[in-house]
mmCIF file with all atom_site columns, C-alpha atoms in Angstrom:
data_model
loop_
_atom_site.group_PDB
_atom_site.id
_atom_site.type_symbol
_atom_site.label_atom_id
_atom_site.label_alt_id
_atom_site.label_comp_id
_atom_site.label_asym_id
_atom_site.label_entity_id
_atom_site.label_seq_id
_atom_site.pdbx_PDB_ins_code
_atom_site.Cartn_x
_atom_site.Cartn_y
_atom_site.Cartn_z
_atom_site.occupancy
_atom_site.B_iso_or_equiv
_atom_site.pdbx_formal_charge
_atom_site.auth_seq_id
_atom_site.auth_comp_id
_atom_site.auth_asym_id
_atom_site.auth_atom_id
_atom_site.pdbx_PDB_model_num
ATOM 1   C CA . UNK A 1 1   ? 64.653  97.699  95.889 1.00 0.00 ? 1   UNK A CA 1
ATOM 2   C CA . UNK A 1 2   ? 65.479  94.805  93.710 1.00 0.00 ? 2   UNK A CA 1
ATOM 3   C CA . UNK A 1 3   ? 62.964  94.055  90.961 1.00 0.00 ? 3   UNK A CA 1
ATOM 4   C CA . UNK A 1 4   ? 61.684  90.572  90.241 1.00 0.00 ? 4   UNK A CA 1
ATOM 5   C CA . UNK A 1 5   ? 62.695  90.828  86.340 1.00 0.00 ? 5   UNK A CA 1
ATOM 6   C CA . UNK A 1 6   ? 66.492  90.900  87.188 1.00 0.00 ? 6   UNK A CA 1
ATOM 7   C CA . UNK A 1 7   ? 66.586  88.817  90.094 1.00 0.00 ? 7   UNK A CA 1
ATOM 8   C CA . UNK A 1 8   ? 64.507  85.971  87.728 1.00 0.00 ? 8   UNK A CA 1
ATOM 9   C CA . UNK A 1 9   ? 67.272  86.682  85.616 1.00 0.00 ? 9   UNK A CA 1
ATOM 10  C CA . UNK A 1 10  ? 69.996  86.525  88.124 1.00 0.00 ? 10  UNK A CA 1
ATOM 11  C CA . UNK A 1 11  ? 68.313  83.086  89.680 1.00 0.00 ? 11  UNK A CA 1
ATOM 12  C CA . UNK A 1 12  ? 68.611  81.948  86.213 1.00 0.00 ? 12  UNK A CA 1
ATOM 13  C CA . UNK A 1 13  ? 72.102  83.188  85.355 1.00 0.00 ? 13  UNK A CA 1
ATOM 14  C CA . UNK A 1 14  ? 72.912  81.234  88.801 1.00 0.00 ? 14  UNK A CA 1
ATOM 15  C CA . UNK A 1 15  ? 71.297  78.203  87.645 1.00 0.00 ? 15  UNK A CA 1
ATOM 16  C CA . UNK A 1 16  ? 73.145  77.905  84.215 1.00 0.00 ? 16  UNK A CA 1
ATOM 17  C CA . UNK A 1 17  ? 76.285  78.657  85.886 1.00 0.00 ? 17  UNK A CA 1
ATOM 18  C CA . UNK A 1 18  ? 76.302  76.010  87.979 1.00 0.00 ? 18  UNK A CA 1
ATOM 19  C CA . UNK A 1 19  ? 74.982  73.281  84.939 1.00 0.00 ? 19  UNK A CA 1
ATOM 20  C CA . UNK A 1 20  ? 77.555  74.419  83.008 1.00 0.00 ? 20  UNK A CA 1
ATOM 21  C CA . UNK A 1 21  ? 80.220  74.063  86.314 1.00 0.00 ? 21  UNK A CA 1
ATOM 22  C CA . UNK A 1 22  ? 78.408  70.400  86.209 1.00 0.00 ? 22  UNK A CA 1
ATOM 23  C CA . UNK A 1 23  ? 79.178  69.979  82.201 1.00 0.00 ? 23  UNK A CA 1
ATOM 24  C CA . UNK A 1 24  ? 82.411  71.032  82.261 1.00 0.00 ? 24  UNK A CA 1
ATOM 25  C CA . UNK A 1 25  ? 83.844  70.145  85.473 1.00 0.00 ? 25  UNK A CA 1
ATOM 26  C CA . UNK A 1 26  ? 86.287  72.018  88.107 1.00 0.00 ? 26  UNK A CA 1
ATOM 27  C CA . UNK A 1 27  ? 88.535  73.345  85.343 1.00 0.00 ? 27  UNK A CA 1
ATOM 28  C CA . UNK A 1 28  ? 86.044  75.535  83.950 1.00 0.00 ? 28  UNK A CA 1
ATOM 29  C CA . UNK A 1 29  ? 85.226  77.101  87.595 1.00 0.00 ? 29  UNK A CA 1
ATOM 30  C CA . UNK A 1 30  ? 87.411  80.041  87.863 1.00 0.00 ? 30  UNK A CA 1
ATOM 31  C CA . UNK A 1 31  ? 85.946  81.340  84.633 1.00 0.00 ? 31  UNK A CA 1
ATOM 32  C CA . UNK A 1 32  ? 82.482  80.293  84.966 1.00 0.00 ? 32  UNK A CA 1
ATOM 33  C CA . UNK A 1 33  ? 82.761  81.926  88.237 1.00 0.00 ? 33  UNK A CA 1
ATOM 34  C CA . UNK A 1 34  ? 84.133  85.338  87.160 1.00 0.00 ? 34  UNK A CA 1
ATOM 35  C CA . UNK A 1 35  ? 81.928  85.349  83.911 1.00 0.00 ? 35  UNK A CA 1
ATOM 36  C CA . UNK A 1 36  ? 78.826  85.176  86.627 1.00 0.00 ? 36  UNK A CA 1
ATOM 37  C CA . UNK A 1 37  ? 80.669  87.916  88.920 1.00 0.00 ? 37  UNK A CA 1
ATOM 38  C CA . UNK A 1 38  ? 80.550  90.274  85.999 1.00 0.00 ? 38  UNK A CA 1
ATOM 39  C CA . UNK A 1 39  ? 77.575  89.294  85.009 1.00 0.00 ? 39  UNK A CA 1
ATOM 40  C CA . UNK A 1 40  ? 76.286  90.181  88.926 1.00 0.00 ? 40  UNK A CA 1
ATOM 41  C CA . UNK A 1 41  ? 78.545  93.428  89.501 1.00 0.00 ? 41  UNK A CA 1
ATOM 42  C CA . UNK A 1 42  ? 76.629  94.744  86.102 1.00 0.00 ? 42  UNK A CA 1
ATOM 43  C CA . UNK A 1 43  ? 72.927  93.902  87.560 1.00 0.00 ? 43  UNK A CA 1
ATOM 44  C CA . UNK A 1 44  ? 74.603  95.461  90.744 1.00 0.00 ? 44  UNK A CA 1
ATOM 45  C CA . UNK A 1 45  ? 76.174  98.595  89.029 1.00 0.00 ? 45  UNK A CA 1
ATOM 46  C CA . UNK A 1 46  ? 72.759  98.982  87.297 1.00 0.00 ? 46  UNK A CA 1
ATOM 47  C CA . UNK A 1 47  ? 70.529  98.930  90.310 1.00 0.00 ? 47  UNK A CA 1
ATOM 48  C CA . UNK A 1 48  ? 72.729  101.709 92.336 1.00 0.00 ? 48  UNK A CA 1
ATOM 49  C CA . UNK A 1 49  ? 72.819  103.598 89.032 1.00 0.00 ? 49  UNK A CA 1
ATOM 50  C CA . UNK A 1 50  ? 68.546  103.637 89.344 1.00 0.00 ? 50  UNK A CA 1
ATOM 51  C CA . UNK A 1 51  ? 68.369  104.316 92.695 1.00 0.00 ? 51  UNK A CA 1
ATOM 52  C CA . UNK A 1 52  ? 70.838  107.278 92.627 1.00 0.00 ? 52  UNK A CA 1
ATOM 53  C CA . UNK A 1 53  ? 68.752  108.909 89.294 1.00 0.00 ? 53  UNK A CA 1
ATOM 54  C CA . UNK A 1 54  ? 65.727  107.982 91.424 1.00 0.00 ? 54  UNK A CA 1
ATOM 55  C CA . UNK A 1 55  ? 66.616  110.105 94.697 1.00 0.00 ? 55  UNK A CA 1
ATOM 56  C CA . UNK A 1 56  ? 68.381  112.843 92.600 1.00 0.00 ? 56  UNK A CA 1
ATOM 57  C CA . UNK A 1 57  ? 72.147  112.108 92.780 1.00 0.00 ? 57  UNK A CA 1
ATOM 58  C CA . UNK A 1 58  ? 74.444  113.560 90.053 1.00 0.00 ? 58  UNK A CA 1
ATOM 59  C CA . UNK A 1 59  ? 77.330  110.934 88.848 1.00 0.00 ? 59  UNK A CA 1
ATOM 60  C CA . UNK A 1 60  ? 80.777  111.955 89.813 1.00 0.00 ? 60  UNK A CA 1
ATOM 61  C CA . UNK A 1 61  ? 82.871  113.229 87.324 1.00 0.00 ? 61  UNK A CA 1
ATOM 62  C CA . UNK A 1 62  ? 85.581  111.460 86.516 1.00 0.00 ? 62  UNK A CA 1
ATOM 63  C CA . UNK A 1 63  ? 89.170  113.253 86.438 1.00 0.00 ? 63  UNK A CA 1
ATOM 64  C CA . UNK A 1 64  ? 91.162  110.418 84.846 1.00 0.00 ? 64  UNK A CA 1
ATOM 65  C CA . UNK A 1 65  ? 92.846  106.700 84.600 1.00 0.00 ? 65  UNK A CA 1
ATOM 66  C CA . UNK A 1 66  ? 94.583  107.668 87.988 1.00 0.00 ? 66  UNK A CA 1
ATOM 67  C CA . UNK A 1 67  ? 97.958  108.907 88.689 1.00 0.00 ? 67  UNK A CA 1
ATOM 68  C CA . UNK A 1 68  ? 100.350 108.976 85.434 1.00 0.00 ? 68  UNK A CA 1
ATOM 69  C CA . UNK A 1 69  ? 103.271 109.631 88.303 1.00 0.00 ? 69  UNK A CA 1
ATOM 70  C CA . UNK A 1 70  ? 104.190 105.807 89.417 1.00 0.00 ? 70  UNK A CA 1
ATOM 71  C CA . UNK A 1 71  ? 104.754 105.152 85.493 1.00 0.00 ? 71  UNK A CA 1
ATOM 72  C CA . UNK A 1 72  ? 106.730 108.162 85.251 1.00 0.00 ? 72  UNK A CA 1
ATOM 73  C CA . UNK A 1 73  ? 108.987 107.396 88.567 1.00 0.00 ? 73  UNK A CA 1
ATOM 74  C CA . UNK A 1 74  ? 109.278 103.921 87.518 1.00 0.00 ? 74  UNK A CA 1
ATOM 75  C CA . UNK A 1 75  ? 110.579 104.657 84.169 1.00 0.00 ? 75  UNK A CA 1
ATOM 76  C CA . UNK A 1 76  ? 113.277 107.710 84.905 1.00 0.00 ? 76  UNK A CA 1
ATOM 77  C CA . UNK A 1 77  ? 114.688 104.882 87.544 1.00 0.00 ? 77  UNK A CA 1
ATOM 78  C CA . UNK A 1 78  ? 114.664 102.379 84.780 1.00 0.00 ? 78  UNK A CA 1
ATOM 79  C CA . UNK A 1 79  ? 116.158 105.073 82.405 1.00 0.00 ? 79  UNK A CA 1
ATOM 80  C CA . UNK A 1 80  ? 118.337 106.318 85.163 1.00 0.00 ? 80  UNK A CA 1
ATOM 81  C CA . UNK A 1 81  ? 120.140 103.199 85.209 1.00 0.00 ? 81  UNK A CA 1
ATOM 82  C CA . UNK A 1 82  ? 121.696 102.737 82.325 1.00 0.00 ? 82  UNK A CA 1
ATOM 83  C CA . UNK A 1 83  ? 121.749 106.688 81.693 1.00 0.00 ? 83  UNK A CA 1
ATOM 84  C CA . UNK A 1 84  ? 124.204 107.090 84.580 1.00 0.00 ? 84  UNK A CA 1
ATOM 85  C CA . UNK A 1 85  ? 126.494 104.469 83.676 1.00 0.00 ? 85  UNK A CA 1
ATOM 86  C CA . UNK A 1 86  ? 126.841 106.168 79.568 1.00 0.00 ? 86  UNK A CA 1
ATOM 87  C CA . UNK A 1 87  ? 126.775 109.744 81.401 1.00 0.00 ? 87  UNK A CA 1
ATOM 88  C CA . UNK A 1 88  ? 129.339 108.334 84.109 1.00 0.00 ? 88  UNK A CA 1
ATOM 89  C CA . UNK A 1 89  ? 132.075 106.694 81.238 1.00 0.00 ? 89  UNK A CA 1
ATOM 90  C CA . UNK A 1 90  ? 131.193 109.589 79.038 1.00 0.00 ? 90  UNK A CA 1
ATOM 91  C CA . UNK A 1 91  ? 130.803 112.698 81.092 1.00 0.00 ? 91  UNK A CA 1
ATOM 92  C CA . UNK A 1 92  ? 132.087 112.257 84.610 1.00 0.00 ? 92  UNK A CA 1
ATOM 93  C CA . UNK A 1 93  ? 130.679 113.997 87.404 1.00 0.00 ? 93  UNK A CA 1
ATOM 94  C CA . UNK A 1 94  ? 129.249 116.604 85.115 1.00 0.00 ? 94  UNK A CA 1
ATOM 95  C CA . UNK A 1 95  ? 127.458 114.423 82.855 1.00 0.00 ? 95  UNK A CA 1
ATOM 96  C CA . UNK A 1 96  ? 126.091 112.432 85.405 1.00 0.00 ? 96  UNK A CA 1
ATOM 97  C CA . UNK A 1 97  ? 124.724 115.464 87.143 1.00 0.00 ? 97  UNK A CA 1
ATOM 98  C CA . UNK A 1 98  ? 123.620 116.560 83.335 1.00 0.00 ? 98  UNK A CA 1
ATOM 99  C CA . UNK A 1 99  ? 121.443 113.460 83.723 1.00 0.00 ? 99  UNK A CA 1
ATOM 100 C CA . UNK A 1 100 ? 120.466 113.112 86.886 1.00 0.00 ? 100 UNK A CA 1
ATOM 101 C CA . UNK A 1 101 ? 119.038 117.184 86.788 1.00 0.00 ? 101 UNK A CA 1
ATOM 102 C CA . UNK A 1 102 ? 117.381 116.368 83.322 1.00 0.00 ? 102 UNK A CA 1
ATOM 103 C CA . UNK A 1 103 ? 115.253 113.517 85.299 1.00 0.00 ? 103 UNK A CA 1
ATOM 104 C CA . UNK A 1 104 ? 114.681 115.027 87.816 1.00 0.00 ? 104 UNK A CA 1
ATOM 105 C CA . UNK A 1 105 ? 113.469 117.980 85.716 1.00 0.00 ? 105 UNK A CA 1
ATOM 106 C CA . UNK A 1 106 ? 110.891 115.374 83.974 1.00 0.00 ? 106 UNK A CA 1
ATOM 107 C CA . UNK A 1 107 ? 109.702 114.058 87.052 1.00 0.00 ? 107 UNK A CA 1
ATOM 108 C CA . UNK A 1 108 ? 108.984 117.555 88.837 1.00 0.00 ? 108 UNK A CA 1
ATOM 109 C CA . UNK A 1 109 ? 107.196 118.764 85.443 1.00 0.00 ? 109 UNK A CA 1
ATOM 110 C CA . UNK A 1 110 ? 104.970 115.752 85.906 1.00 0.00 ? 110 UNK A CA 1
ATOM 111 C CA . UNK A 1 111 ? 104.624 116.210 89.311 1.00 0.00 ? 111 UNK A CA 1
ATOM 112 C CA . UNK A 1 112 ? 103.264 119.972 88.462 1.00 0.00 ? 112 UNK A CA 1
ATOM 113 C CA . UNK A 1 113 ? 101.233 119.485 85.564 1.00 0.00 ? 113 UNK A CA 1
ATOM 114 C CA . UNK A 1 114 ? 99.257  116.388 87.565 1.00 0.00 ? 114 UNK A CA 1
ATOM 115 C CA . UNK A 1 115 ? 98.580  119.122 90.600 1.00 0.00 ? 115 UNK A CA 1
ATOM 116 C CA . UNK A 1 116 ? 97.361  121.696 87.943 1.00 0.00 ? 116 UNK A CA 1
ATOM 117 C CA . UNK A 1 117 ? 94.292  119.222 86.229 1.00 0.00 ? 117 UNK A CA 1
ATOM 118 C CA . UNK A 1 118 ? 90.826  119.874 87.281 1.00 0.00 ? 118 UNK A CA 1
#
């Protein structure tokens, strides 16, 4: 349940917020209004964090950032690019398969090594 300590503080948070918005006018809204939503979405994040140690509920574990493959396709096509036209002029059809087989190496490794993490 929501305590009366943070939601005195929240009210109050609220009530500043909207002064200031009064001070300082419609330019200052967007960040008066996402310095409040962070300020909220940490009470928030707070509360659910009590109530979960209060019932029992182990924290998830976090396995990472998120995929590191979207960076890695993104950046072979963005190397790929330029690479075929030098392995193109330079190599012909064998250095442009030299290339292409090299990226596609890089991007399968990836691909592997992601599956494999815990």
């Amino acid at each position: 349940m929501m305590s009366s300590m943070s939601d005195k503080r929240l009210r109050d948070d609220l009530r500043a917020t909207l002064e200031a918005r009064r001070d300082l006018g419609p330019d200052y809204e967007p960040a008066l209004i996402d310095s409040f939503m962070e300020r909220l979405d940490a009470t928030i994040a707070a509360r659910v964090r009590a109530e979960l140690d209060h019932h029992g509920v182990a924290p998830r574990k976090k396995t990472g950032q998120g995929t590191p493959l979207v960076p890695i396709a993104l950046g072979s096509l963005g190397i790929g690019v330029p690479l075929t036209a030098i392995a193109g002029t330079t190599g012909g059809t064998f250095g442009l398969l030299v290339a292409w087989a090299a990226i596609v190496l890089v991007n399968v490794a990836a691909a592997v090594a992601f599956m494999r993490r815990p």
